[in-house]
mmCIF file of C-alpha atoms in Angstrom:
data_model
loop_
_atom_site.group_PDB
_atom_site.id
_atom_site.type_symbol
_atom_site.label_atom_id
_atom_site.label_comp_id
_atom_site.label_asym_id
_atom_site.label_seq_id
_atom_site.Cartn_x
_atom_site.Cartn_y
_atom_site.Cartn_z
ATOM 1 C CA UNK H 20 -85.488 -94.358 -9.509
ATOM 2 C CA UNK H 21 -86.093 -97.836 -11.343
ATOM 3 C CA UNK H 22 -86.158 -97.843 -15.052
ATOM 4 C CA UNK H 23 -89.646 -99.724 -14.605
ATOM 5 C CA UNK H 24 -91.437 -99.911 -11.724
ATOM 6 C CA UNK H 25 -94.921 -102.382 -10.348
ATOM 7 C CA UNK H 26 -96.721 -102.313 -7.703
ATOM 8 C CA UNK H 27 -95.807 -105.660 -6.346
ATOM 9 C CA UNK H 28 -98.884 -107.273 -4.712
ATOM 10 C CA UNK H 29 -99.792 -110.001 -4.553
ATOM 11 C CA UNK H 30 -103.256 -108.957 -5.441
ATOM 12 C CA UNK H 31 -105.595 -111.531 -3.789
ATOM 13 C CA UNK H 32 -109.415 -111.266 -5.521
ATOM 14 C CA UNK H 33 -112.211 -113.463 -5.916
ATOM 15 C CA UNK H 34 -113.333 -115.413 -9.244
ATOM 16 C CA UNK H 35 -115.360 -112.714 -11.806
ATOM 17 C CA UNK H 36 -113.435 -110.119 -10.380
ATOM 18 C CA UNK H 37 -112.162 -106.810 -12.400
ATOM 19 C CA UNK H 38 -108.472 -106.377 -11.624
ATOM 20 C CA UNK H 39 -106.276 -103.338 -12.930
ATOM 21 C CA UNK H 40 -102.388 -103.094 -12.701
ATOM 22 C CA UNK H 41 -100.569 -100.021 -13.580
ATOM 23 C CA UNK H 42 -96.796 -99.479 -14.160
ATOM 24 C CA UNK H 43 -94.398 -96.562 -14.727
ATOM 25 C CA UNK H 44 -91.302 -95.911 -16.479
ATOM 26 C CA UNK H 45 -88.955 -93.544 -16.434
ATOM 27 C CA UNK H 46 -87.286 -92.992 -20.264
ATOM 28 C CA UNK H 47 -89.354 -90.650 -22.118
ATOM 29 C CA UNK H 48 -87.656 -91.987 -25.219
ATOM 30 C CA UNK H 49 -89.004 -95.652 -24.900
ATOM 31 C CA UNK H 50 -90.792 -96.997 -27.504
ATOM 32 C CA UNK H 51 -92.264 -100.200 -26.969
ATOM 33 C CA UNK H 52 -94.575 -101.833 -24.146
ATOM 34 C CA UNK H 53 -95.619 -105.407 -23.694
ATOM 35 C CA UNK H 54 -97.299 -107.314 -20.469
ATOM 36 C CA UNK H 55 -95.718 -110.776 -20.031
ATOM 37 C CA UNK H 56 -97.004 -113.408 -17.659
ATOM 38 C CA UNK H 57 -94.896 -115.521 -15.693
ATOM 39 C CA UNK H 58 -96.054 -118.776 -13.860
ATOM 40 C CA UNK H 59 -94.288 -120.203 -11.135
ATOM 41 C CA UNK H 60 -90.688 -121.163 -12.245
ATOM 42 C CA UNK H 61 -91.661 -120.662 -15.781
ATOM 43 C CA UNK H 62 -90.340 -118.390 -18.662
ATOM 44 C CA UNK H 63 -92.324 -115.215 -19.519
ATOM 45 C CA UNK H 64 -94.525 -115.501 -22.317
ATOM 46 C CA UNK H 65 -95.987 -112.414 -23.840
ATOM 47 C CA UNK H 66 -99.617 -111.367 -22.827
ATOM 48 C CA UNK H 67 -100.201 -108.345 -25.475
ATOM 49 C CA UNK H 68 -98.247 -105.491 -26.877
ATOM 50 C CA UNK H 69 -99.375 -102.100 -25.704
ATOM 51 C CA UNK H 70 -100.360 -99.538 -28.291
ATOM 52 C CA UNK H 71 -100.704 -95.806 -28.297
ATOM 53 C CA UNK H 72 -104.510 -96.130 -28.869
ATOM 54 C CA UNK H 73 -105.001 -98.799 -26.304
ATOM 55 C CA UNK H 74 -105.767 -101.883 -26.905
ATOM 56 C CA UNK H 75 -108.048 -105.374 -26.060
ATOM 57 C CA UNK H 76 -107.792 -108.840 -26.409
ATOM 58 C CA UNK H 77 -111.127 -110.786 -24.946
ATOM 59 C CA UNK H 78 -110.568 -110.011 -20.941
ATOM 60 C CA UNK H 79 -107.601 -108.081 -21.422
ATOM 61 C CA UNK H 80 -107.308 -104.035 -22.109
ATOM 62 C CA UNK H 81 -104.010 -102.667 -22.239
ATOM 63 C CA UNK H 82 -103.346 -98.803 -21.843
ATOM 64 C CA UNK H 83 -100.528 -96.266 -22.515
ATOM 65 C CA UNK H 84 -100.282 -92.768 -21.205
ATOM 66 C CA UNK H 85 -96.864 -91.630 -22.707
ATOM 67 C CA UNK H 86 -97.671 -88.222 -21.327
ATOM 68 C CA UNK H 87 -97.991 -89.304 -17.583
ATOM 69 C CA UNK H 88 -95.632 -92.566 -18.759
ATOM 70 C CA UNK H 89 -98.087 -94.661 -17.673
ATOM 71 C CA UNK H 90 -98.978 -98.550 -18.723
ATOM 72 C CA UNK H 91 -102.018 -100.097 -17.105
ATOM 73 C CA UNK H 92 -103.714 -103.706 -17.938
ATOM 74 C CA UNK H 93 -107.633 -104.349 -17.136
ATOM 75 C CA UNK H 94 -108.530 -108.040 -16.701
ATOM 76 C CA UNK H 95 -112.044 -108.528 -16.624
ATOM 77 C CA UNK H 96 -114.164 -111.584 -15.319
ATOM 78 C CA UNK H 97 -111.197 -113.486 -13.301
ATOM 79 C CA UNK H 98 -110.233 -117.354 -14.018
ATOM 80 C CA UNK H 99 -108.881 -118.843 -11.905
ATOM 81 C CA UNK H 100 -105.946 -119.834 -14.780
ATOM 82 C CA UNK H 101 -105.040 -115.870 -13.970
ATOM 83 C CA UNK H 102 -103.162 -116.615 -11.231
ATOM 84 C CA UNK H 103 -99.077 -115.692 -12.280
ATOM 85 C CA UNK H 104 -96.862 -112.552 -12.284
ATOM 86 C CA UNK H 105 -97.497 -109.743 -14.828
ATOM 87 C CA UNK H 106 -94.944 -108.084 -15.624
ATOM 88 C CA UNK H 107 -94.206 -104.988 -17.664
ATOM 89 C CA UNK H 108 -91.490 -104.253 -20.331
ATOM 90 C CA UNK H 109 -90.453 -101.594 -22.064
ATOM 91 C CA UNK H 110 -88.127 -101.434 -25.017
ATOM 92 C CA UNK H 111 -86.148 -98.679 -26.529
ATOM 93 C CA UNK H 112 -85.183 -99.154 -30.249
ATOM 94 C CA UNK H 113 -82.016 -100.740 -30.465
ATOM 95 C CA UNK H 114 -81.433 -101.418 -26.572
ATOM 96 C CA UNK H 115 -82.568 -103.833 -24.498
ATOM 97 C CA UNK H 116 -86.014 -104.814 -22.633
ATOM 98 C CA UNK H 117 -86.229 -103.933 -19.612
ATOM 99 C CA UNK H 118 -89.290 -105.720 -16.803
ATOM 100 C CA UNK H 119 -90.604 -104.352 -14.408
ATOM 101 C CA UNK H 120 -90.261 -106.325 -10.856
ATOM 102 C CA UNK H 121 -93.905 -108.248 -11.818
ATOM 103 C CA UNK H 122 -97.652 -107.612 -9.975
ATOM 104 C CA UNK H 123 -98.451 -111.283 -8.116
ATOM 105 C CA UNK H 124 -101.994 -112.068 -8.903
ATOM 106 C CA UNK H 125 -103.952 -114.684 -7.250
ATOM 107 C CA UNK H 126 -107.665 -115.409 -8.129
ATOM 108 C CA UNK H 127 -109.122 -117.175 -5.480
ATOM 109 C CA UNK H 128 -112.161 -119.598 -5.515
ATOM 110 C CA UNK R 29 -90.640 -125.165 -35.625
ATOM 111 C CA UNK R 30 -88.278 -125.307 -32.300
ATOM 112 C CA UNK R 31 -88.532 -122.401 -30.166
ATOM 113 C CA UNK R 32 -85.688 -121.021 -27.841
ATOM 114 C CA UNK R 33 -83.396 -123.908 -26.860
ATOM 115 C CA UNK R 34 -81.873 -123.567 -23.482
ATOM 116 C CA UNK R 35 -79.146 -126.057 -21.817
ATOM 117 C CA UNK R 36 -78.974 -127.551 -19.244
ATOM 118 C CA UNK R 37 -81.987 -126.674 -17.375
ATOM 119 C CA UNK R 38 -80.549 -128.035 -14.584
ATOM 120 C CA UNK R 39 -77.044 -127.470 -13.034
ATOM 121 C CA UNK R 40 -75.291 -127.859 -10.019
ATOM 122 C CA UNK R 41 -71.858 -126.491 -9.449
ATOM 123 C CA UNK R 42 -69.336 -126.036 -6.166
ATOM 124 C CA UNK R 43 -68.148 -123.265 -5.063
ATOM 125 C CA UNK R 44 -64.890 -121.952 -7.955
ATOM 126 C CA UNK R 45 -66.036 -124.300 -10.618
ATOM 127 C CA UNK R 46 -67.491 -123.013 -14.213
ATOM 128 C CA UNK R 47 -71.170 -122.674 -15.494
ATOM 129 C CA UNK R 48 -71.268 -122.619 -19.093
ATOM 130 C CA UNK R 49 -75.260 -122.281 -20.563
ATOM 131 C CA UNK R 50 -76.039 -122.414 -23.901
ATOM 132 C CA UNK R 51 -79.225 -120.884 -25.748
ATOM 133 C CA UNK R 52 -80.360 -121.926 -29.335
ATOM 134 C CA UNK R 53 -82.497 -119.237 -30.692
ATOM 135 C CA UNK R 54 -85.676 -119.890 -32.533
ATOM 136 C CA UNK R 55 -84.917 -120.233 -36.524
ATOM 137 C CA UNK R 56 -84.431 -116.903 -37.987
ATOM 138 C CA UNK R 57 -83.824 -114.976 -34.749
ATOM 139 C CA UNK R 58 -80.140 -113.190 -34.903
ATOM 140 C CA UNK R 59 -80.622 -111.089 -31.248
ATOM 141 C CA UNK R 60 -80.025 -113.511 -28.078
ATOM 142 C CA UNK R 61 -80.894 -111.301 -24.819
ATOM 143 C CA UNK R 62 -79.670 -112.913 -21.069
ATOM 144 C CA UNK R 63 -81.533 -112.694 -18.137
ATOM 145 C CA UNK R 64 -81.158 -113.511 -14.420
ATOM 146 C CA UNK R 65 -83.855 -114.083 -11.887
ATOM 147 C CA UNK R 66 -82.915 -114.408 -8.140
ATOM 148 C CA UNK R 67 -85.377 -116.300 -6.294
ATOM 149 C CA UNK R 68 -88.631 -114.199 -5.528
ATOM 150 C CA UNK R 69 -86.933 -111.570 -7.626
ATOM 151 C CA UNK R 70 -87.613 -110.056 -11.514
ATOM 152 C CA UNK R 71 -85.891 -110.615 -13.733
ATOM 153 C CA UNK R 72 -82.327 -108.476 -14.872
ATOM 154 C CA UNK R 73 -81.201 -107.495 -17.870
ATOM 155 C CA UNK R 74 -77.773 -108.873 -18.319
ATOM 156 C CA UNK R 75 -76.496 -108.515 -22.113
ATOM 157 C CA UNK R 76 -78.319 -108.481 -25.271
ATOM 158 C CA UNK R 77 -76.155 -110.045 -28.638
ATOM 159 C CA UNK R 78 -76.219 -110.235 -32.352
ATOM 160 C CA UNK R 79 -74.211 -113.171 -33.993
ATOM 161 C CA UNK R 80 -71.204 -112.230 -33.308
ATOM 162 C CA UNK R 81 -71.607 -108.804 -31.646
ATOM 163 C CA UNK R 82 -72.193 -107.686 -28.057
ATOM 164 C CA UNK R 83 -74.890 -105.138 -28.163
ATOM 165 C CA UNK R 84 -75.159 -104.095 -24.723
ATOM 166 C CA UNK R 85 -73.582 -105.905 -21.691
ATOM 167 C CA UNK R 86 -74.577 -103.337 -19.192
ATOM 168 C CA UNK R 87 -76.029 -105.583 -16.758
ATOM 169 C CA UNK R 88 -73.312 -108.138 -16.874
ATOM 170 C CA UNK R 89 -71.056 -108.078 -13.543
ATOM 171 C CA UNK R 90 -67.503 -106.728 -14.290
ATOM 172 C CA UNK R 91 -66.016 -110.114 -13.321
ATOM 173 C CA UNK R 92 -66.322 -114.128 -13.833
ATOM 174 C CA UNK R 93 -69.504 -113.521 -16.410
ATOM 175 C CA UNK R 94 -69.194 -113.554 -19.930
ATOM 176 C CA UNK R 95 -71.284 -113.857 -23.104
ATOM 177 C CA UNK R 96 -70.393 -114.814 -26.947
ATOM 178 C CA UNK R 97 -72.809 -115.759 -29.913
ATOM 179 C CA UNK R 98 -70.492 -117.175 -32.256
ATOM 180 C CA UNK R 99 -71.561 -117.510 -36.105
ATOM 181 C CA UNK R 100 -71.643 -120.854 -35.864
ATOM 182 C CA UNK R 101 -73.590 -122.303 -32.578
ATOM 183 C CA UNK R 102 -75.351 -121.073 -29.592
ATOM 184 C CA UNK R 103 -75.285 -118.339 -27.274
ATOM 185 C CA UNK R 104 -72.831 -119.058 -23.984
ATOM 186 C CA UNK R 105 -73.065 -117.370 -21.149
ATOM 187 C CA UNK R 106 -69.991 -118.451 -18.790
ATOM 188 C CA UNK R 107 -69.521 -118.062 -15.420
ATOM 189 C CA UNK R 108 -66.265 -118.443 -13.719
ATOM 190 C CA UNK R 109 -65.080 -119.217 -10.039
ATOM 191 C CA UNK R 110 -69.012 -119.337 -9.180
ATOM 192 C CA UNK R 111 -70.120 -118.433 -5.740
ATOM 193 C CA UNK R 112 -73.213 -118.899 -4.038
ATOM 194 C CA UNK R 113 -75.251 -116.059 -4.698
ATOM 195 C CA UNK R 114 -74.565 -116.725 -8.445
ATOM 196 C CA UNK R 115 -77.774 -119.603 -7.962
ATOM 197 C CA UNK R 116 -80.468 -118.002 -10.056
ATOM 198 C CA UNK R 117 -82.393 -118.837 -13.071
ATOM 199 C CA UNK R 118 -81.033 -117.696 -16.343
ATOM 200 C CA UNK R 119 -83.074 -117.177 -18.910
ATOM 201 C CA UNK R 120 -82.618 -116.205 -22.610
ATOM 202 C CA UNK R 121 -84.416 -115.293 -25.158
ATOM 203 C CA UNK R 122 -84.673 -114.116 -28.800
ATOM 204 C CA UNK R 123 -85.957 -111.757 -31.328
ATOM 205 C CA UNK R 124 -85.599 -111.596 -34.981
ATOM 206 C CA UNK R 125 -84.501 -108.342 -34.782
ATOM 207 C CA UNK R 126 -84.041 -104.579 -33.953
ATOM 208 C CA UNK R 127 -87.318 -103.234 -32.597
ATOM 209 C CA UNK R 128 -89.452 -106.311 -33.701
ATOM 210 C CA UNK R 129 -91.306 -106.550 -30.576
ATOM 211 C CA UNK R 130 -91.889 -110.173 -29.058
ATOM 212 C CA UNK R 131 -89.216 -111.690 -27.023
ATOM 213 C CA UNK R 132 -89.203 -115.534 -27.559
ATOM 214 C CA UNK R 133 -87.807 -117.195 -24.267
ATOM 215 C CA UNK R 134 -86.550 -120.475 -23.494
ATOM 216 C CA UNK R 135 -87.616 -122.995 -20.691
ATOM 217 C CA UNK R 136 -84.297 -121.179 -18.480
ATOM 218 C CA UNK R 137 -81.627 -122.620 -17.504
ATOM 219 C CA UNK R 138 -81.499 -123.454 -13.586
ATOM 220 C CA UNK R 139 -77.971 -122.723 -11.596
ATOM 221 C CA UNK R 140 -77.266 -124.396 -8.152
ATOM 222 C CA UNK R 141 -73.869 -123.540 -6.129
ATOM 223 C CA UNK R 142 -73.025 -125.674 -3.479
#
């Protein structure tokens, strides 16, 4: 089984759209969750940090569920400009991050 | 402020030749982490550093790849007697520290083998 795994997509949806993405990993002892985005043939860049209590940033909600080791992120009212990879990463203290294989997302006019 | 400094982005070797890339981490940041990304593929771990120090290298292929962070200068990650399916982007990044959360990642550094 893979350390971290995403459903790949692509997920296709229209403008205004709610879209959810969920992700699983499997070291109970990991600490630390993030969602990066990556554009085309660009570097990640960090979307938000995932805390225990969940946790939102304008269109975005970020979830943990360290009992069902569980992440899920909520974007709400679709740009366009959402169109990338999300990917999700999980640290352990002292080790390494590891990503998840990335969710394609395209928003379509 | 400069953030992660990766060179080249670009590269082109032949088959047997050497890659050498080089990272800069952003001011202050001590951990370097390397990463590979196959085309249409996520991205892999391949070893995480501290000046000096390899951390963990346990995504690093037994042969031709190695890393150093030297206490002077950047991050290298070498490749010897490259081969095709070494072509990837590399990408590294940087943290300040142990369990500080954000990476910081340069632009990547883009390998071609002929």
């Amino acid at each position: 089984r893979k350390e971290v795994e995403q459903d790949p997509g692509p997920f296709n949806v229209p403008e205004g759209a709610t879209v959810a993405f969920n992700c699983t990993y499997s070291n109970s002892a990991s600490q630390s969750f993030f969602w990066y985005r990556q554009d085309c043939r660009k570097e990640p860049k960090l979307l938000m940090s995932v805390y225990s209590s969940g946790n939102e940033d304008g269109r975005f909600t970020a979830q943990l569920n360290r009992a069902s080791q569980y992440i899920s992120l909520l974007i709400r009212d679709s740009k366009l400009s959402d169109s990338a990879t999300y990917l999700c990463v999980v640290n352990n203290y002292g080790q390494n991050f590891v990503f998840g294989p990335g969710t394609r997302l395209s928003v379509l006019p | 402020n400069a953030g992660v400094m990766q060179n080249p982005r670009h590269l082109v070797r032949r088959r047997g030749q050497e890659a050498r890339l080089r990272c800069s981490p952003m001011k202050g940041h001590s951990h370097v982490y390397w990463y590979r990304q196959l085309p249409e593929e996520g991205l892999k771990f391949m070893v995480y550093l501290q000046k000096e120090n390899i951390i963990d290298e346990s995504g690093m292929p037994k042969e031709r790849f190695s890393a150093e962070f030297p206490k002077e200068g950047p991050s290298i990650l070498r490749i010897q007697q490259v081969v095709r399916g070494d072509s990837a982007a590399y990408f590294c990044a940087s943290s300040p520290g142990l369990n500080t959360g954000e990476l910081f990642f340069g632009e990547g550094s883009r390998l071609t083998v002929l």
